[in-house]
Backbone as CSV, one residue per row, in Angstrom:
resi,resn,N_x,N_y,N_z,CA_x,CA_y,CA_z,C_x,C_y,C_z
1,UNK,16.077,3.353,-41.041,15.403,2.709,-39.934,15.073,3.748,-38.862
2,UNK,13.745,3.689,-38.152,13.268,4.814,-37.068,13.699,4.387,-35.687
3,UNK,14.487,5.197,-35.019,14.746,5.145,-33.887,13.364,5.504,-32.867
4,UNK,13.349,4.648,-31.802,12.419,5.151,-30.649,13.218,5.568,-29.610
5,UNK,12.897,6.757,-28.749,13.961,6.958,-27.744,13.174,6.636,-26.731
6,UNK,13.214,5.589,-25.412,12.728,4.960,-24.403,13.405,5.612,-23.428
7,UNK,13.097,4.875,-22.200,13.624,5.073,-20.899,13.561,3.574,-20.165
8,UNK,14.894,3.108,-19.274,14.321,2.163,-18.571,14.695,1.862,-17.354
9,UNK,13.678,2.122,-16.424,13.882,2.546,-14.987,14.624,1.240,-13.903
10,UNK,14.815,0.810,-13.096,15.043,0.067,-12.230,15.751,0.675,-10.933
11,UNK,15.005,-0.303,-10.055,16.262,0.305,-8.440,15.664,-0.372,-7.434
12,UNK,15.773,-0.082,-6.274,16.387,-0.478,-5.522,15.480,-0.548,-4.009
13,UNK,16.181,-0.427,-2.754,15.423,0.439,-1.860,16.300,1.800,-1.814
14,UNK,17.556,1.432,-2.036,18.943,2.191,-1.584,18.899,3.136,-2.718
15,UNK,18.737,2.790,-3.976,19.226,3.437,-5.157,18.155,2.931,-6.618
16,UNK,18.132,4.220,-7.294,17.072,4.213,-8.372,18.142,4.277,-9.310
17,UNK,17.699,4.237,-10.535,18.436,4.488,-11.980,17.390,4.686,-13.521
18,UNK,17.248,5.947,-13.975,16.790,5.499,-15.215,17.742,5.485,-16.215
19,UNK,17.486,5.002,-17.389,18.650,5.202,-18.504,17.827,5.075,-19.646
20,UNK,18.207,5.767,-20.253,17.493,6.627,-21.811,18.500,6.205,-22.899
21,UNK,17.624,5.683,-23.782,18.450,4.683,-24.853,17.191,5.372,-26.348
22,UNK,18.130,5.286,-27.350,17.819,5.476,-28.279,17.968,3.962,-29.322
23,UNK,16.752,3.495,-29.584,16.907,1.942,-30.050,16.430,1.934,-31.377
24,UNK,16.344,0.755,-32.253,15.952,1.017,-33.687,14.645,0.084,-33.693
25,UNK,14.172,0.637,-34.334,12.350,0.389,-34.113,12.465,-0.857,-35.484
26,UNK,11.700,-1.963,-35.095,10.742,-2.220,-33.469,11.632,-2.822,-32.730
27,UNK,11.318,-2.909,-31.340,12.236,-2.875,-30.207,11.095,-3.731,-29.292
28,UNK,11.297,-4.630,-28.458,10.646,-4.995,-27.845,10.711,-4.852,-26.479
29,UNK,9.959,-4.871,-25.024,10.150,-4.433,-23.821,11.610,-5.317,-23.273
30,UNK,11.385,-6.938,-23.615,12.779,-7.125,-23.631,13.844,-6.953,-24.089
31,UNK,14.208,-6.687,-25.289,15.166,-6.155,-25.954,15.861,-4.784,-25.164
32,UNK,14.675,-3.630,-24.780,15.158,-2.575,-24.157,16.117,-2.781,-22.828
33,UNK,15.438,-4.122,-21.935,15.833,-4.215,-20.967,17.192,-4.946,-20.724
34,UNK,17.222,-5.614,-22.023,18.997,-6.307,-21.555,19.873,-4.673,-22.619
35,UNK,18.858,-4.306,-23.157,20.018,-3.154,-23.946,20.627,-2.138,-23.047
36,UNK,19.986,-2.118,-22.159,20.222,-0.864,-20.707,21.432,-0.947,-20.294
37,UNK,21.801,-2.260,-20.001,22.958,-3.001,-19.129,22.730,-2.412,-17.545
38,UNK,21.973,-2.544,-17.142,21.211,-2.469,-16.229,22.635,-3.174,-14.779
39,UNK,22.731,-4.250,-15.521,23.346,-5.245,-14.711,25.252,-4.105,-14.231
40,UNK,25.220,-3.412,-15.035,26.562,-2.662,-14.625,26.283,-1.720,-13.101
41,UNK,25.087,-1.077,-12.994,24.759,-0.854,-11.969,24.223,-1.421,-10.881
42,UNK,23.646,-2.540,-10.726,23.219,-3.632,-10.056,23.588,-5.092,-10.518
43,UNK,24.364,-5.216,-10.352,24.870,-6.592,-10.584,23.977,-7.778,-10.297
44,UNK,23.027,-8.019,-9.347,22.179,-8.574,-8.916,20.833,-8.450,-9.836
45,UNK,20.840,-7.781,-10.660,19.798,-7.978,-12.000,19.690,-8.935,-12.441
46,UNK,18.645,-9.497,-12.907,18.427,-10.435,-14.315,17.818,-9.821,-15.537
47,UNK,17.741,-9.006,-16.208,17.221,-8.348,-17.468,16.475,-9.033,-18.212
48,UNK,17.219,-10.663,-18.122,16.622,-11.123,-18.925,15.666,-12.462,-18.778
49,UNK,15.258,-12.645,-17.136,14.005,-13.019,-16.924,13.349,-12.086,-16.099
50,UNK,13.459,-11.125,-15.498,13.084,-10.404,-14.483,11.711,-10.070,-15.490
51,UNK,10.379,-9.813,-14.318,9.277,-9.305,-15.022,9.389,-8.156,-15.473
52,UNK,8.445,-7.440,-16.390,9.105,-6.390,-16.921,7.128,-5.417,-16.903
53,UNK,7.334,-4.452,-17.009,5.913,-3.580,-17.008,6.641,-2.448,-17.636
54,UNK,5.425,-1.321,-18.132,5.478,-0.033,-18.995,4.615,0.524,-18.625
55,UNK,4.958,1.904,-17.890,4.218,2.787,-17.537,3.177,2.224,-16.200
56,UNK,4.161,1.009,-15.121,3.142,0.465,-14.214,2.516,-0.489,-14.511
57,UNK,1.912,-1.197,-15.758,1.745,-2.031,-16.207,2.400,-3.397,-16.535
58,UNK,2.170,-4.453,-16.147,2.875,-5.418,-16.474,2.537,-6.362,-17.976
59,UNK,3.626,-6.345,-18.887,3.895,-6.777,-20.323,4.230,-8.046,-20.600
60,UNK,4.069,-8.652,-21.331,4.973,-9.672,-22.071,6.060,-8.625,-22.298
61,UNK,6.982,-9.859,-22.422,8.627,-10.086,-23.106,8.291,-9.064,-24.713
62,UNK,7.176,-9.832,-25.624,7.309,-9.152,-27.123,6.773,-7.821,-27.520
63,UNK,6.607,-7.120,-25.647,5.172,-5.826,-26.331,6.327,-4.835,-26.925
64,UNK,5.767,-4.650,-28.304,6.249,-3.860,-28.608,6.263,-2.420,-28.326
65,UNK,7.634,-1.503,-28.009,7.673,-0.482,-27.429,6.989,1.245,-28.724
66,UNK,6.576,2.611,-28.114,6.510,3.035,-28.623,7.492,4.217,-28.427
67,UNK,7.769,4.940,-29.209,8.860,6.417,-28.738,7.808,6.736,-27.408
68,UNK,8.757,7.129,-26.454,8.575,7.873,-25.284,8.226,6.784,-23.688
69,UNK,8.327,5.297,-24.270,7.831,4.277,-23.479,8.848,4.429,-22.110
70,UNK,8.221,3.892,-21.062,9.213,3.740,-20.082,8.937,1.920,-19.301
71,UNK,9.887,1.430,-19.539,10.284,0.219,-19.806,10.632,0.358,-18.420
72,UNK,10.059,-0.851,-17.207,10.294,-0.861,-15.611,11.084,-2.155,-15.382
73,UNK,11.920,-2.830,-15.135,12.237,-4.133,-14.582,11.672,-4.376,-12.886
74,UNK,11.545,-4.752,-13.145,10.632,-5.506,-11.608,11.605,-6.513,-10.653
75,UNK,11.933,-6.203,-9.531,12.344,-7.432,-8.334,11.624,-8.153,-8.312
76,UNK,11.795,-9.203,-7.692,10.693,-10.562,-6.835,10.364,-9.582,-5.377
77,UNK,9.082,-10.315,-5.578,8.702,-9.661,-4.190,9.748,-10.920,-3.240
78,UNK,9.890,-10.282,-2.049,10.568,-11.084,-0.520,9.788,-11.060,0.509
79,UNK,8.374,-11.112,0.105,7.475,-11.319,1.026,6.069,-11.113,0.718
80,UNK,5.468,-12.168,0.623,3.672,-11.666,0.577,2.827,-10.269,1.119
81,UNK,2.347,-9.460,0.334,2.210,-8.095,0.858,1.162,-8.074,1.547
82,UNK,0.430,-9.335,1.618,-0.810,-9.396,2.596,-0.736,-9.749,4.103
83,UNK,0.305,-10.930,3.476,0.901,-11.278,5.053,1.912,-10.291,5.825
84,UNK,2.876,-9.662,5.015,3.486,-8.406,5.902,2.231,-7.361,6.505
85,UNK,1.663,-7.311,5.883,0.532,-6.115,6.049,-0.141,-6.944,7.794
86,UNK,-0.720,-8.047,7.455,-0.920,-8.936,8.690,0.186,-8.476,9.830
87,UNK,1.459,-8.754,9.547,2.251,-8.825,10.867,2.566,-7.253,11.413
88,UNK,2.119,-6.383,10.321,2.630,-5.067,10.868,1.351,-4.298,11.824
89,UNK,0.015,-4.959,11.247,-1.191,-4.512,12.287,-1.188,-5.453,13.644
90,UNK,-0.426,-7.030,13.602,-0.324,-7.774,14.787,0.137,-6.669,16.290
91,UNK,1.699,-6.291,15.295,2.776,-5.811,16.121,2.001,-4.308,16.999
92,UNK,1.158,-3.555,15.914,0.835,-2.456,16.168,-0.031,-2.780,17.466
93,UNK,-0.920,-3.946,17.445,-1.453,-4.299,18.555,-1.368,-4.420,20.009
């Protein structure tokens, strides 16, 4: 069986993390992301609904990964980036 060796990034404001996993092909973007254990460093993870993107891109759950992929978990945004953007030109006012 062919191994793919990935990467899969997540963090923070405070703190980043990648972690480099060697998985057995085929591997899917979710699969990578609960394989990380992500959750040992951030406890506040979900791996396994959190949105997920590759290379900046946002994926389905089944895209399959290729050797060298970098697999992103995504936060919820905590605020509309249009409307912060709004209150920060108000204030500047």
């Amino acid at each position: 069986m062919a191994k793919l060796t990935i990467e899969v990034a997540y963090g923070t404001a405070q703190k980043q993390k990648l972690y480099r996993l060697q998985l057995d092909e085929p591997c899917t973007a979710r699969q990578a992301a609960i394989a990380a254990q992500v959750c040992t460093d951030f406890p506040e993870t979900q791996p396994e609904t959190a949105p997920l993107g590759i290379f900046g891109k946002i994926v389905p759950d089944e895209q399959l990964l290729r050797d060298g992929d970098r697999v992103e978990i995504y936060r919820p945004l905590l605020a509309d980036p249009k409307e912060a953007r709004r209150k920060r030109v108000a204030q500047q006012k």
